[in-house]
CSV table of C-alpha atoms and ligand atoms in Angstrom, one decimal:
chain,number,residue,atom,x,y,z
A,1,MET,CA,-8.8,-4.2,-18.6
A,2,TYR,CA,-10.4,-5.5,-16.0
A,3,SER,CA,-8.8,-5.0,-12.6
A,4,VAL,CA,-10.0,-6.7,-9.4
A,5,VAL,CA,-11.0,-4.0,-6.7
A,6,LEU,CA,-12.0,-3.2,-3.7
A,7,GLU,CA,-15.0,-1.0,-2.8
A,8,LEU,CA,-13.7,0.3,1.4
A,9,ARG,CA,-16.9,2.9,2.2
A,10,SER,CA,-18.0,0.9,4.8
A,11,ILE,CA,-14.2,0.2,6.0
A,12,PHE,CA,-13.5,4.0,5.9
A,13,ILE,CA,-16.8,5.1,8.1
A,14,THR,CA,-16.8,2.8,10.9
A,15,ASP,CA,-14.1,2.8,13.4
A,16,GLY,CA,-12.4,-0.6,14.3
A,17,ALA,CA,-13.9,-2.2,10.7
A,18,SER,CA,-11.6,-4.9,8.9
A,19,GLN,CA,-12.1,-6.9,5.9
A,20,ASN,CA,-9.6,-9.9,5.4
A,21,ILE,CA,-8.0,-10.1,1.6
A,22,ASP,CA,-7.3,-13.6,0.2
A,23,LEU,CA,-7.0,-13.5,-3.3
A,24,SER,CA,-4.9,-14.5,-6.3
A,25,PHE,CA,-3.7,-12.8,-9.5
A,26,ASP,CA,-2.7,-13.8,-12.7
A,27,PHE,CA,0.2,-11.8,-13.8
A,28,SER,CA,1.1,-14.1,-16.4
A,29,ASP,CA,0.9,-11.4,-19.1
A,30,THR,CA,2.9,-9.3,-17.5
A,31,GLU,CA,6.4,-8.8,-19.5
A,32,VAL,CA,9.6,-7.4,-17.7
A,33,SER,CA,12.5,-7.2,-20.2
A,34,GLY,CA,11.3,-9.9,-22.6
A,35,TYR,CA,10.2,-12.5,-20.4
A,36,TYR,CA,7.2,-13.2,-18.8
A,37,PRO,CA,8.4,-13.9,-15.1
A,38,LEU,CA,5.0,-14.7,-13.2
A,39,SER,CA,3.5,-17.3,-15.0
A,40,SER,CA,1.6,-18.9,-11.6
A,41,SER,CA,-0.6,-16.7,-10.0
A,42,VAL,CA,0.5,-14.7,-7.2
A,43,LYS,CA,-1.5,-14.9,-4.0
A,44,PHE,CA,-2.0,-11.6,-1.4
A,45,VAL,CA,-3.2,-12.5,1.9
A,46,GLY,CA,-3.9,-9.6,4.6
A,47,GLY,CA,-6.4,-7.0,5.2
A,48,VAL,CA,-7.7,-3.6,5.5
A,49,TYR,CA,-8.0,-2.1,9.1
A,50,ASN,CA,-9.7,0.8,10.6
A,51,ARG,CA,-7.8,1.8,13.6
A,52,ALA,CA,-8.8,5.1,15.3
A,53,GLY,CA,-9.7,6.1,12.0
A,54,ALA,CA,-6.7,5.5,10.2
A,55,VAL,CA,-7.0,3.0,7.2
A,56,SER,CA,-4.3,0.8,6.3
A,57,PHE,CA,-3.8,-1.9,3.7
A,58,GLU,CA,-1.4,-4.4,5.3
A,59,GLY,CA,-0.6,-8.1,3.6
A,60,THR,CA,2.2,-10.2,2.2
A,61,ALA,CA,2.3,-11.0,-1.5
A,62,SER,CA,3.8,-14.6,-2.5
A,63,TYR,CA,4.7,-15.8,-5.9
A,64,ASP,CA,7.1,-18.4,-7.9
A,65,TYR,CA,9.2,-16.2,-10.9
A,66,ASP,CA,10.7,-18.2,-13.9
A,67,ALA,CA,13.9,-16.1,-15.0
A,68,PRO,CA,17.2,-17.8,-16.8
A,69,CYS,CA,19.9,-17.9,-14.2
A,70,ASP,CA,22.5,-15.6,-14.7
A,71,ARG,CA,25.7,-17.9,-15.1
A,72,CYS,CA,24.1,-20.7,-17.2
A,73,GLY,CA,21.1,-19.4,-18.8
A,74,THR,CA,18.8,-22.7,-17.3
A,75,ASP,CA,15.3,-21.2,-16.6
A,76,CYS,CA,14.6,-21.7,-13.1
A,77,ILE,CA,11.9,-20.8,-10.7
A,78,LYS,CA,12.1,-19.5,-7.8
A,79,GLN,CA,9.7,-18.7,-4.4
A,80,ASN,CA,9.4,-14.9,-3.2
A,81,LYS,CA,7.4,-12.5,-1.2
A,82,VAL,CA,6.7,-8.8,-0.8
A,83,GLU,CA,5.6,-7.2,2.7
A,84,MET,CA,3.3,-4.9,1.9
A,85,CYS,CA,1.6,-2.1,4.3
A,86,TYR,CA,0.2,1.2,3.1
A,87,THR,CA,-2.2,4.2,4.5
A,88,LEU,CA,-5.4,4.5,2.8
A,89,VAL,CA,-6.3,8.2,2.2
A,90,THR,CA,-9.1,9.8,0.8
A,91,SER,CA,-7.2,12.8,-0.7
A,92,MET,CA,-3.6,13.7,-0.2
A,93,SER,CA,-2.6,16.6,1.7
A,94,ASN,CA,0.3,19.0,0.7
A,95,GLU,CA,3.0,16.5,1.7
A,96,GLU,CA,3.5,13.5,-0.7
A,97,ARG,CA,4.4,10.0,1.3
A,98,ASP,CA,5.0,7.0,-0.8
A,99,ASP,CA,3.5,5.1,2.1
A,100,TYR,CA,0.0,6.5,1.3
A,101,ILE,CA,-2.3,5.3,-1.3
A,102,VAL,CA,-5.5,7.8,-2.5
A,103,VAL,CA,-8.6,6.1,-3.0
A,104,ASP,CA,-10.9,8.0,-5.0
A,105,ASN,CA,-14.4,7.3,-4.1
A,106,PHE,CA,-13.3,4.9,-1.6
A,107,VAL,CA,-12.2,2.5,-4.5
A,108,LEU,CA,-8.9,0.6,-4.1
A,109,ASP,CA,-7.6,-0.8,-7.2
A,110,VAL,CA,-5.8,-3.6,-5.0
A,111,GLU,CA,-4.1,-5.7,-8.2
A,112,SER,CA,-2.5,-3.1,-9.9
A,113,LEU,CA,-1.2,-2.2,-6.2
A,114,VAL,CA,-0.1,-5.7,-5.5
A,115,ARG,CA,1.3,-6.0,-9.2
A,116,THR,CA,3.3,-2.9,-9.0
A,117,ASP,CA,4.6,-4.4,-5.4
A,118,VAL,CA,5.5,-7.9,-7.1
A,119,LEU,CA,7.3,-6.1,-10.1
A,120,LEU,CA,9.4,-3.7,-7.3
A,121,SER,CA,10.4,-6.9,-5.7
A,122,LEU,CA,11.5,-9.4,-8.2
A,123,PRO,CA,15.0,-9.9,-7.3
A,124,THR,CA,17.8,-8.7,-10.4
A,125,LYS,CA,19.9,-11.6,-9.5
A,126,HIS,CA,18.8,-15.2,-10.7
A,127,LEU,CA,21.3,-18.3,-10.0
A,128,CYS,CA,19.8,-21.7,-10.8
A,129,LYS,CA,21.6,-22.7,-7.5
A,130,PRO,CA,24.2,-21.2,-5.2
A,131,ASP,CA,27.3,-22.2,-6.4
A,132,CYS,CA,26.0,-22.7,-10.4
A,133,LYS,CA,29.1,-23.3,-12.4
A,134,GLY,CA,28.1,-21.6,-15.5
A,135,LEU,CA,29.2,-22.2,-19.3
A,136,CYS,CA,32.5,-23.0,-20.3
A,137,SER,CA,33.7,-19.8,-21.6
A,138,ASN,CA,35.3,-21.9,-24.7
A,139,CYS,CA,33.1,-24.4,-25.5
A,140,GLY,CA,29.9,-23.2,-23.9
A,141,ALA,CA,29.3,-26.6,-22.5
A,142,ASN,CA,26.9,-26.3,-19.0
A,143,LEU,CA,29.7,-27.1,-16.4
A,144,ASN,CA,26.6,-28.5,-13.9
A,145,LYS,CA,26.1,-31.2,-16.6
A,146,ALA,CA,29.0,-32.2,-18.1
A,147,GLN,CA,33.0,-31.3,-17.6
A,148,CYS,CA,33.9,-30.7,-20.9
A,149,ASN,CA,37.1,-31.1,-22.3
A,150,CYS,CA,39.1,-28.0,-22.6
A,151,SER,CA,40.2,-27.3,-19.1
A,152,GLY,CA,42.5,-24.4,-20.4
A,153,GLY,CA,46.0,-23.8,-21.0
A,154,ASP,CA,47.4,-26.7,-23.8
A,155,ASP,CA,44.1,-28.9,-24.2
A,156,ASN,CA,42.7,-25.3,-25.0
A,157,PRO,CA,42.4,-26.2,-28.7
A,158,PHE,CA,42.2,-22.0,-29.8
A,159,ALA,CA,45.4,-21.7,-27.9
A,160,ALA,CA,46.8,-24.4,-29.6
A,161,ALA,CA,46.1,-23.8,-32.8
A,162,LEU,CA,47.3,-19.8,-32.0
A,163,SER,CA,50.6,-21.3,-30.7
A,164,LYS,CA,51.8,-22.5,-33.7
A,165,PHE,CA,51.3,-19.0,-35.6
A,166,LEU,CA,53.4,-17.8,-32.6
B,1,ZN,ZN1,23.1,-21.4,-13.6
B,2,ZN,ZN1,34.6,-26.2,-22.5
């Protein structure tokens, strides 16, 4: 599959060199537990910088994501962003570091790096609004849209039917 990569040889070999990055990615075909949250494009703005021989990749990925509300199930679109900052190295020494990325032949696969961090940053809780009332546990009505007739207690048809047998 085609992937967006950056060729960074000139950055690595030149102290003080930098390259701005302003890219959009289409991750709409990326499935996360049965749905496709990234229906609109993911934007990354940042750069690659050589500071006294240390090369870093820094920037922010911002995106909209789609997800069903945990309480009422309505699809909702939210915005999120993730800050990214990595040190790029051409080979890894013995100690493994999460914030180090090895770039073989000075080529950085920026697309898979952004995709990974965006997926890791997806919120695990989704509410369509902070005070979502959810669904009635009795009749399944969406209580954000309408008040249903089962307010519990004596009005509950199941409880009423059950009480006849008790
Ligand atoms: Zn909701
Ligand atoms: Zn109800």
